[in-house]
Short mmCIF file of C-alpha atoms in Angstrom, two decimals:
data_model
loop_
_atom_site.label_atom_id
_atom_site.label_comp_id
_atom_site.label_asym_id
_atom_site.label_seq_id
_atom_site.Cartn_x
_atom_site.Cartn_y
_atom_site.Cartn_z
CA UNK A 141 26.13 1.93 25.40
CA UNK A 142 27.38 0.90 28.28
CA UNK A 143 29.74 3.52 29.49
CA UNK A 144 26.62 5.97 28.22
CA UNK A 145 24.47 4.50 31.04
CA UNK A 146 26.95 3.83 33.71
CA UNK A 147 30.02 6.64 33.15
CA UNK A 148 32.00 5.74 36.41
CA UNK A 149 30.97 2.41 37.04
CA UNK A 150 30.99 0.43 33.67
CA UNK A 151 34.88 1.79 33.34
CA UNK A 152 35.85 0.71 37.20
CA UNK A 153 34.22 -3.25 36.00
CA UNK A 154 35.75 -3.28 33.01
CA UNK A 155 39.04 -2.35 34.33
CA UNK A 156 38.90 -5.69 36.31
CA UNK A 157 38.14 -7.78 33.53
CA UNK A 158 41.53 -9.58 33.66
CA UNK A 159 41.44 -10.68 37.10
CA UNK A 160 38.72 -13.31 37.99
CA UNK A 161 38.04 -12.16 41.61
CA UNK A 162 39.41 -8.35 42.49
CA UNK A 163 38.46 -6.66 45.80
CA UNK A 164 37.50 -3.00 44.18
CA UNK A 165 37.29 0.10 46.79
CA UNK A 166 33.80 1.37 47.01
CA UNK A 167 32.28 -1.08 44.95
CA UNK A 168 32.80 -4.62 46.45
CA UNK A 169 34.91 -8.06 45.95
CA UNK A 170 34.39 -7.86 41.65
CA UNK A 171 33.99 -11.92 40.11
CA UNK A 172 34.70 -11.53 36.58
CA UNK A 173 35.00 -15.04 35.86
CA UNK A 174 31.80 -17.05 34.83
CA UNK A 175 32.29 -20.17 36.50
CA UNK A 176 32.89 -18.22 39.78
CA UNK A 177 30.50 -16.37 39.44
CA UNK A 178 28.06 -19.18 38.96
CA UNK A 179 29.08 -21.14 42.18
CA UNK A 180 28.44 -17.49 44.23
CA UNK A 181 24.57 -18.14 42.49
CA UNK A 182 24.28 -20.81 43.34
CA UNK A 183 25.81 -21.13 47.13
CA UNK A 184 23.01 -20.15 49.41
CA UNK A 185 24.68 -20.94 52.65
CA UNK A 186 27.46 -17.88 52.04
CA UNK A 187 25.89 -16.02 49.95
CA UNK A 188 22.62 -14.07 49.88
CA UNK A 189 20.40 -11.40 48.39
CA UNK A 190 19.66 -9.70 51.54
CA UNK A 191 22.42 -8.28 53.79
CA UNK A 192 24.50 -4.95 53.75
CA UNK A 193 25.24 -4.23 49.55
CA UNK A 194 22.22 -6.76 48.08
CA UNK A 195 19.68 -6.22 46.13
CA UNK A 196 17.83 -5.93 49.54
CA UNK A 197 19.47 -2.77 49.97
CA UNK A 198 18.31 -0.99 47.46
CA UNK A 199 14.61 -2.68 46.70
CA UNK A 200 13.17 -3.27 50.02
CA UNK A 201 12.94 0.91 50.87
CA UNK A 202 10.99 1.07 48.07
CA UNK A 203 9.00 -2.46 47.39
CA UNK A 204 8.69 -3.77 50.40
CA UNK A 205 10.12 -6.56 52.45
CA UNK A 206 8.11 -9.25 50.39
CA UNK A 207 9.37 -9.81 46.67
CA UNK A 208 11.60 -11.88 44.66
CA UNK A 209 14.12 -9.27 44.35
CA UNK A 210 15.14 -9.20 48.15
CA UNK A 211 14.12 -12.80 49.46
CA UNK A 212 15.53 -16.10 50.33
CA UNK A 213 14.87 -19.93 51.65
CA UNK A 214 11.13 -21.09 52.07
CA UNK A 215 9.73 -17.98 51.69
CA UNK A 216 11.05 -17.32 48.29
CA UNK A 217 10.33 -20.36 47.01
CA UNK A 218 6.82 -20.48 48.02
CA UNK A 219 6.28 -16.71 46.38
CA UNK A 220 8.34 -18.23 43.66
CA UNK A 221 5.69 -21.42 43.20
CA UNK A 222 2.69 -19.25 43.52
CA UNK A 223 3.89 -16.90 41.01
CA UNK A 224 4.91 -19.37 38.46
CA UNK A 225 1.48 -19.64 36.50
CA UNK A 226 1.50 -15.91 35.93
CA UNK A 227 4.59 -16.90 33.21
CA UNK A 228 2.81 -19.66 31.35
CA UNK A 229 3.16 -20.32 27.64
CA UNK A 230 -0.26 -18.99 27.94
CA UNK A 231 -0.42 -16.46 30.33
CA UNK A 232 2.76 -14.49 28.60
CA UNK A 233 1.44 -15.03 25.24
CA UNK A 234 -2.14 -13.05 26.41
CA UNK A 235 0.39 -10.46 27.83
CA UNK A 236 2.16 -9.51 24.47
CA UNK A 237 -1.20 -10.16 22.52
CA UNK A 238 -2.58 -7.14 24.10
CA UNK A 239 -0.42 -4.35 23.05
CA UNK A 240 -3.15 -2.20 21.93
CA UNK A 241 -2.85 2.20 22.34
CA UNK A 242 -5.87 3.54 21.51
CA UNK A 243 -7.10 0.73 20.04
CA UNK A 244 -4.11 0.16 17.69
CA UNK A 245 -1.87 -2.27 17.92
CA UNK A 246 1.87 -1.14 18.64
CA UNK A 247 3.22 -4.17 16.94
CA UNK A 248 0.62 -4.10 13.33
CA UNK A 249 1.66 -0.16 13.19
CA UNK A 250 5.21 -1.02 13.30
CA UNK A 251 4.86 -3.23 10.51
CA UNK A 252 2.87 -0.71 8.73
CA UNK A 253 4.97 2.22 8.89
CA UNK A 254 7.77 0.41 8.03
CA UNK A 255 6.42 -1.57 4.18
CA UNK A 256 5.06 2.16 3.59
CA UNK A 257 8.38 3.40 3.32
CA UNK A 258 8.72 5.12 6.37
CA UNK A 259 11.70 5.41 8.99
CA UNK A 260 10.59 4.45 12.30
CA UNK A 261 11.78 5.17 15.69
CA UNK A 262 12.63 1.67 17.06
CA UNK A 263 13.62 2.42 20.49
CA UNK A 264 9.83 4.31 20.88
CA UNK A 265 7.92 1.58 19.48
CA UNK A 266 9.61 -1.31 21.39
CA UNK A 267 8.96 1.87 24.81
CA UNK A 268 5.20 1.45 23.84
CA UNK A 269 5.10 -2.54 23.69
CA UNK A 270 6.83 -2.70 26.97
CA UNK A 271 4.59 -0.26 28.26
CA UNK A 272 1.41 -1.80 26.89
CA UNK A 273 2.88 -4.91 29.12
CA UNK A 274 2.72 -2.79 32.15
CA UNK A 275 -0.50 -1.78 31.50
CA UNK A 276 -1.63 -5.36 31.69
CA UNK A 277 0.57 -6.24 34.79
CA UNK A 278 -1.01 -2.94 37.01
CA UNK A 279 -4.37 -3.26 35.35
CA UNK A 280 -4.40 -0.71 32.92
CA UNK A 281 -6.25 -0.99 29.89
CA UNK A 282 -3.49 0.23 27.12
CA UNK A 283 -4.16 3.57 25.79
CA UNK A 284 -1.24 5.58 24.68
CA UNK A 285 -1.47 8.02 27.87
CA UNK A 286 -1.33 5.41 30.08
CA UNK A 287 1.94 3.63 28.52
CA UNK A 288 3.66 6.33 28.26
CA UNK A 289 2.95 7.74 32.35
CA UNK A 290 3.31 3.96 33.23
CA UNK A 291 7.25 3.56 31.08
CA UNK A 292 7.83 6.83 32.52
CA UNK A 293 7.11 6.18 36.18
CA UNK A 294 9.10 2.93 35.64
CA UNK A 295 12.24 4.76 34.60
CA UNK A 296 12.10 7.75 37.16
CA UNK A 297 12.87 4.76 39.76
CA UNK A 298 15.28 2.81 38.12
CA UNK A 299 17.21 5.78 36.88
CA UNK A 300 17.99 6.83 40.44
CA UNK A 301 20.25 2.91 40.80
CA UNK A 302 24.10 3.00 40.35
CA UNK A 303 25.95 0.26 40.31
CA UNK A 304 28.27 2.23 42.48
CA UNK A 305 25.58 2.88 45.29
CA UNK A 306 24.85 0.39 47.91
CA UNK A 307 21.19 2.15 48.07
CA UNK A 308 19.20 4.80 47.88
CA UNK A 309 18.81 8.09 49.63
CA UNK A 310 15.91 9.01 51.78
CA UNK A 311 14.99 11.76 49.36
CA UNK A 312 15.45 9.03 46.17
CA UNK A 313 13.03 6.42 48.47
CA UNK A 314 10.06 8.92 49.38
CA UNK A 315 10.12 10.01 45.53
CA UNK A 316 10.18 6.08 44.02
CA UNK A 317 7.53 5.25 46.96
CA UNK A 318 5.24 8.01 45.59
CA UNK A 319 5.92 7.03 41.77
CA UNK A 320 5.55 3.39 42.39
CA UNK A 321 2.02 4.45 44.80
CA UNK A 322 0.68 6.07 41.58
CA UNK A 323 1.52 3.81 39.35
CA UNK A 324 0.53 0.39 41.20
CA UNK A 325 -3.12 2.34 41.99
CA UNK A 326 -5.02 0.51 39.49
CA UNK A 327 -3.05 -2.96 40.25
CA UNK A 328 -4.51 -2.80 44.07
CA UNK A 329 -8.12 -1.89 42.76
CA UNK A 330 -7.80 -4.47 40.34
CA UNK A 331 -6.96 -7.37 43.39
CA UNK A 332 -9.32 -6.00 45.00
CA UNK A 333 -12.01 -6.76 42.63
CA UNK A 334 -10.71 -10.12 41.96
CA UNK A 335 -11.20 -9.75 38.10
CA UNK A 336 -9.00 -12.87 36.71
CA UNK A 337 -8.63 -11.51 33.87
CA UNK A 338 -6.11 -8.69 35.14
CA UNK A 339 -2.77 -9.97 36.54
CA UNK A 340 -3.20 -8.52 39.75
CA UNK A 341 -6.91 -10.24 40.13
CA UNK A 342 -4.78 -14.00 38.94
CA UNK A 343 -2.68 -13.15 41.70
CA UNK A 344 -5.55 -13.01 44.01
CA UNK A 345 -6.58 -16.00 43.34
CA UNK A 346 -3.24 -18.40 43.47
CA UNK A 347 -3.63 -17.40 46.93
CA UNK A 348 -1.32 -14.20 47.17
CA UNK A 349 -1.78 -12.03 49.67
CA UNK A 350 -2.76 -8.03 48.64
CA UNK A 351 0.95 -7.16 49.75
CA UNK A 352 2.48 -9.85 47.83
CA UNK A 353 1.10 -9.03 45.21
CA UNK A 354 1.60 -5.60 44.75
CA UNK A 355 5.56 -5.94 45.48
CA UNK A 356 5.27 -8.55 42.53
CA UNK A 357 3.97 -6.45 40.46
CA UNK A 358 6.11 -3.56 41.19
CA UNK A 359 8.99 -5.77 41.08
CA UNK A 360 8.54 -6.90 37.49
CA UNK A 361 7.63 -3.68 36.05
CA UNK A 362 10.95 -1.93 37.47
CA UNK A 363 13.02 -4.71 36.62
CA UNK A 364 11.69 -6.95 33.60
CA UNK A 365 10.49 -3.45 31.17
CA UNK A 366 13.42 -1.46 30.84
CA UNK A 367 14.98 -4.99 29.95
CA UNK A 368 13.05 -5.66 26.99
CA UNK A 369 13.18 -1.28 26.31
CA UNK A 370 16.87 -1.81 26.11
CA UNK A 371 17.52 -5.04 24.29
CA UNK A 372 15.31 -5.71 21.16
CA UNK A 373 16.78 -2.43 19.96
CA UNK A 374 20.38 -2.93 20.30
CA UNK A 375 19.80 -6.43 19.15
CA UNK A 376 18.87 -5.02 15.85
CA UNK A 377 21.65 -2.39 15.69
CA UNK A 378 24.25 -5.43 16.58
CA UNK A 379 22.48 -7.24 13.82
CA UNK A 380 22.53 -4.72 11.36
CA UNK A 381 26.58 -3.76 11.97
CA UNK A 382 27.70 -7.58 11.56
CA UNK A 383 25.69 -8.42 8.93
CA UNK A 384 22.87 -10.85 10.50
CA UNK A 385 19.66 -8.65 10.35
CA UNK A 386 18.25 -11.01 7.40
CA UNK A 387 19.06 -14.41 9.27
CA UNK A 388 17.33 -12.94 12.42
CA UNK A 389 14.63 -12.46 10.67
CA UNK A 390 14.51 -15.56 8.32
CA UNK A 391 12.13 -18.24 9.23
CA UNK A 392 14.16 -20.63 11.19
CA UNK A 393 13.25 -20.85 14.97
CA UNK A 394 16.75 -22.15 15.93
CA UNK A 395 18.39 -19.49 13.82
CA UNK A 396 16.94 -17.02 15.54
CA UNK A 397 17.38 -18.72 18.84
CA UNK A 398 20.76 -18.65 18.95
CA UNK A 399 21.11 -15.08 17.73
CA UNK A 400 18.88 -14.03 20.49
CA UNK A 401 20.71 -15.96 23.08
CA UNK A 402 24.04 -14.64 21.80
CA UNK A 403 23.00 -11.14 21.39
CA UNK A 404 21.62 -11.18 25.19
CA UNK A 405 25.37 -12.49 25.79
CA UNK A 406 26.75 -9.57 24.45
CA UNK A 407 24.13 -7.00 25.55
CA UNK A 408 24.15 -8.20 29.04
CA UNK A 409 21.05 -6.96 29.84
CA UNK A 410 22.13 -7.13 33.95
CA UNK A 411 25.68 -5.54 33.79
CA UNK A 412 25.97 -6.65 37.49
CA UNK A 413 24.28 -8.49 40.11
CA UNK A 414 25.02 -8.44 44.02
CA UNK A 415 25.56 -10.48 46.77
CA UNK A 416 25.70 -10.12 50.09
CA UNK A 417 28.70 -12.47 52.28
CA UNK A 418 26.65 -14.31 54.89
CA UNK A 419 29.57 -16.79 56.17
CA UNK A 420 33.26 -16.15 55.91
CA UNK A 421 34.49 -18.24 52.19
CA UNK A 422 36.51 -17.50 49.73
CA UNK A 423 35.90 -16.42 45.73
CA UNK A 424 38.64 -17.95 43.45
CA UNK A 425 41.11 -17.48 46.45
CA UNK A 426 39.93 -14.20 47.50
CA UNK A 427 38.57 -14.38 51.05
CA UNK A 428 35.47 -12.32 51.78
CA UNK A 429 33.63 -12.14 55.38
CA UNK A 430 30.18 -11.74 56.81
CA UNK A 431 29.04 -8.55 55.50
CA UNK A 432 31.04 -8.02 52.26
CA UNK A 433 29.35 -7.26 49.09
CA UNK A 434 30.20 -9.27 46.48
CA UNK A 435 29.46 -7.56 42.75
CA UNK A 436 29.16 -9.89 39.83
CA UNK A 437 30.62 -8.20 37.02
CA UNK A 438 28.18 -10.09 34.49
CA UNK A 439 29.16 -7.79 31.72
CA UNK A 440 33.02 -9.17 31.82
CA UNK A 441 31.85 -12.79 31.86
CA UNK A 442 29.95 -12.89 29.52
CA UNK A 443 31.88 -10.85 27.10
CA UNK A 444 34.91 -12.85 27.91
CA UNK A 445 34.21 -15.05 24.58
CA UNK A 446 34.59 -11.82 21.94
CA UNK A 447 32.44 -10.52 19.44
CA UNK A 448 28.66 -11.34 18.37
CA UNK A 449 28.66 -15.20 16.78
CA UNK A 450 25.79 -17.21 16.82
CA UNK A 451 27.58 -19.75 15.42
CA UNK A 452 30.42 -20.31 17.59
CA UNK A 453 29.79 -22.83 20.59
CA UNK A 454 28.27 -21.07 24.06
CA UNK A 455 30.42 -21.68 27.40
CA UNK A 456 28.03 -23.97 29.32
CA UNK A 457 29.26 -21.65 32.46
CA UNK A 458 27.95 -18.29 30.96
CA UNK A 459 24.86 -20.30 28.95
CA UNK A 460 21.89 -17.77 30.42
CA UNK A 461 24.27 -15.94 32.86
CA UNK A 462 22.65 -12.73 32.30
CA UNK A 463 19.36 -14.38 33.56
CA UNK A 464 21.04 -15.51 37.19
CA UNK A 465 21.42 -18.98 38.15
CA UNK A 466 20.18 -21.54 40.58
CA UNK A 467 16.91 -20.70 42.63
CA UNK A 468 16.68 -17.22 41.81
CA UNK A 469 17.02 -17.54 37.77
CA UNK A 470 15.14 -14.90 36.42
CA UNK A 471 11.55 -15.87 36.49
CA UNK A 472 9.71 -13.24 34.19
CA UNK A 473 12.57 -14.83 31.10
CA UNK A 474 9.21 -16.34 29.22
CA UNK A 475 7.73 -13.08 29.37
CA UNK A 476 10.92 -11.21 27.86
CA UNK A 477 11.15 -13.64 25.51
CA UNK A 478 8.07 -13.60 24.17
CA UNK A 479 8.22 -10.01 23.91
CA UNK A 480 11.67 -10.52 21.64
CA UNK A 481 9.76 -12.88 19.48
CA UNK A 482 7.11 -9.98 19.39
CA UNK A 483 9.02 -7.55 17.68
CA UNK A 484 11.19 -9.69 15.65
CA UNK A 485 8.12 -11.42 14.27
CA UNK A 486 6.75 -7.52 13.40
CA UNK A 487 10.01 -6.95 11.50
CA UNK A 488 10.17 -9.90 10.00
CA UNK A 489 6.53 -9.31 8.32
CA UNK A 490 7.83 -5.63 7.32
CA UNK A 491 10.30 -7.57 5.72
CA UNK A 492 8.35 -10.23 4.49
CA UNK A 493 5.90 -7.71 2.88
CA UNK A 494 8.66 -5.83 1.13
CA UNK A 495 9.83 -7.52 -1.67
CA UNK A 496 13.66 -9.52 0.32
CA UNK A 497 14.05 -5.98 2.04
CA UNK A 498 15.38 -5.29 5.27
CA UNK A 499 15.51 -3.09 8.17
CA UNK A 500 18.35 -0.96 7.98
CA UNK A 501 19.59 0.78 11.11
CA UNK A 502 19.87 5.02 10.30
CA UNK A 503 20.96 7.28 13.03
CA UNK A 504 21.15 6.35 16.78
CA UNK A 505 21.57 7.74 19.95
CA UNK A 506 22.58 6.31 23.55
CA UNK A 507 20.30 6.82 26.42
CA UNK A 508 21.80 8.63 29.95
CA UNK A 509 20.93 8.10 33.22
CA UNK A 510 19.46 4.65 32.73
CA UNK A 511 19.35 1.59 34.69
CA UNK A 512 19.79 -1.09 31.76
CA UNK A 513 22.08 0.65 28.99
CA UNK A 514 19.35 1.60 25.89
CA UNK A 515 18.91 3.70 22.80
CA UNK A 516 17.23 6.86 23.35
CA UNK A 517 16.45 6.36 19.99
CA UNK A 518 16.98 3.95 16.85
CA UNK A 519 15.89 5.13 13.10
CA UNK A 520 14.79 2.43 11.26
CA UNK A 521 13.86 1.70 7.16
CA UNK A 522 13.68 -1.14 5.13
CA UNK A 523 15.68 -1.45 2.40
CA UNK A 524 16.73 -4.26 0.10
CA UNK A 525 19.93 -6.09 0.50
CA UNK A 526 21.77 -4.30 -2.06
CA UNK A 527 20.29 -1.31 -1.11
CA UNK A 528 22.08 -1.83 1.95
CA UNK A 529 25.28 -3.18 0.89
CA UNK A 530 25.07 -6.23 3.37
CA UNK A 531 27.16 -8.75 3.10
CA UNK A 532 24.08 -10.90 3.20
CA UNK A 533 23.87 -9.78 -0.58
CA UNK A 534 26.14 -12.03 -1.60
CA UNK A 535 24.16 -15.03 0.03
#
């Protein structure tokens, strides 16, 4: 999945995986080691998301100077406060809730499709929740046309990204300008109008300025969809292939928990995060000046412990890696979350409904020229356990 998605770069991180700290040609000083890679999170004073190889580099061209992705200090911690009631219990749950194309609910029609017999396209149904959630972050009410334009506008920008890139080119800026113009069109008329019940018109009044808001939005539909696009589906294929699908569906919150949390380790939904060097340090020994780019190869720290096993103990250093660390942990993690619980909870009642079947992972293929490695598509059918030939079966 990986190597689909990144063909040059996933191969150059992997290759470092043995060496906790490895200056890399082209690509930066690589920490592969999760404890390291930690203290660079959370050590503001040397290291930063803005500078020459951030994430400043390549977000700023196209969001603006003014959103999570590219900011530090005060000022990100007051965007950081405002925007903090917009990922309520509450607030995410009404976000999910309203998955509706056309009036149907992506979720219900999952279910459906799925105790009738049929085989399903995963990977497009968990595309149409996260677009539904789009719809409600630009102000869009959720008919199919509209989540598929918004998922696809999403992807056209994050598809131009390489983790081997420092930016973007001038061409690749104008183009995710225009596409992020179109698609953030209803999200300004919606702040404008002050409606609280759209996201944009909430942000409007916590006190966010029209520009803030609109690089918040745009920031968490590029980054947080394609997230949620890429994981519940390979979640359910890892699942499937070791023999967990029924226990991730059972009802037992922790159970699930710790699947979830484990599969994310193993996904690693953010191959890679960057820093930029803002005072001369060292990483594990390495030293690194002013200006140096510093790549955290998240995908070798957290796969450092093996194979998929919610039941073995998590490494307090990696616990959440994939989600950052310190001041700039991901923020919009209730809202993927929730989303997770979403689907699972959709399966579960197909499963539920079925007499002790299960889904059962058919054919699958691996998405190209993506941001966050995904299925371009997943079959899935419930069968039952024998049916299957799960090991579960013996259980």
């Amino acid at each position: 999945m990986q190597r689909a998605a990144h063909p040059l770069a996933y191969p150059a991180l992997r290759s470092a995986r043995n060496r906790p700290v490895v200056r890399v040609p082209r690509i930066g000083v690589v920490v592969s080691d999760a404890a390291l890679a930690r203290e660079v999170l959370l050590d503001q004073d040397h290291f930063s998301k803005v500078g020459p190889g951030a994430p400043s580099d390549l977000w700023t061209p196209v969001l603006g100077p003014s959103v999570l992705l590219n900011m530090e200090g005060a000022e990100h911690a007051g965007l950081r406060r405002a925007l903090g009631p917009l990922f309520s219990p509450r607030a995410v749950r009404e976000l999910v809730a309203a998955d509706g194309a056309d009036g149907v609910g992506v979720l219900p029609d999952l279910t459906r499709r799925l105790v009738d017999g049929e085989t399903v396209d995963l990977a497009a149904a968990v595309s149409a929740q996260a677009g539904a959630v789009i719809c409600g972050m630009v102000g869009l009410p959720p008919t199919d046309d509209a989540v598929r334009s918004s998922m696809a506008a999403a992807q056209t920008i994050t598809g131009m990204v390489r983790l081997h890139r420092h930016g973007l080119t001038r061409s690749q800026v104008a183009q995710a300008r225009g596409v992020l113009e179109r698609l953030t069109a209803p999200a300004r008329a919606a702040y404008r109008a002050g409606d609280t019940a759209t996201v944009p018109g909430r942000m409007r009044d916590l006190g966010l300025s029209e520009r803030e808001a609109m690089g918040a939005v745009g920031a968490f539909v590029l980054t947080g969809t394609e997230t949620i696009q890429s994981f519940v589906p390979r979640l359910v294929a890892i699942a499937h292939d070791t023999g967990w699908t029924a226990r991730l569906l059972a009802d037992d919150a922790q159970l699930r928990r710790r699947a979830v949390e484990e599969g994310l380790r193993v996904t690693v939904p953010t191959p890679a995060m960057l820093r930029s060097v803002r005072a001369s340090t060292s990483v594990g020994g390495v030293p690194v000046v002013a200006g140096d780019r510093v790549v955290i190869a998240t995908v070798n720290c957290c796969r450092a412990a093996g194979g998929f096993d919610p039941d073995r103990p998590v490494d307090p250093a990696v616990r959440h890696l994939w989600f950052g660390a310190g001041p700039h942990f991901c923020l919009g993690m209730p809202l993927a979350i929730a989303q997770v619980d979403a689907v699972l909870n959709a399966l579960a009642a197909a499963s539920a409904a079925s007499d002790g079947g299960v889904p059962v992972v058919g054919r699958r293929r691996a998405a190209r020229g993506v941001l966050v490695p995904a299925y371009r598509s997943l079959e899935l059918s419930v069968r039952t356990v024998a049916e299957a030939g799960f090991p579960e079966a013996a259980a």
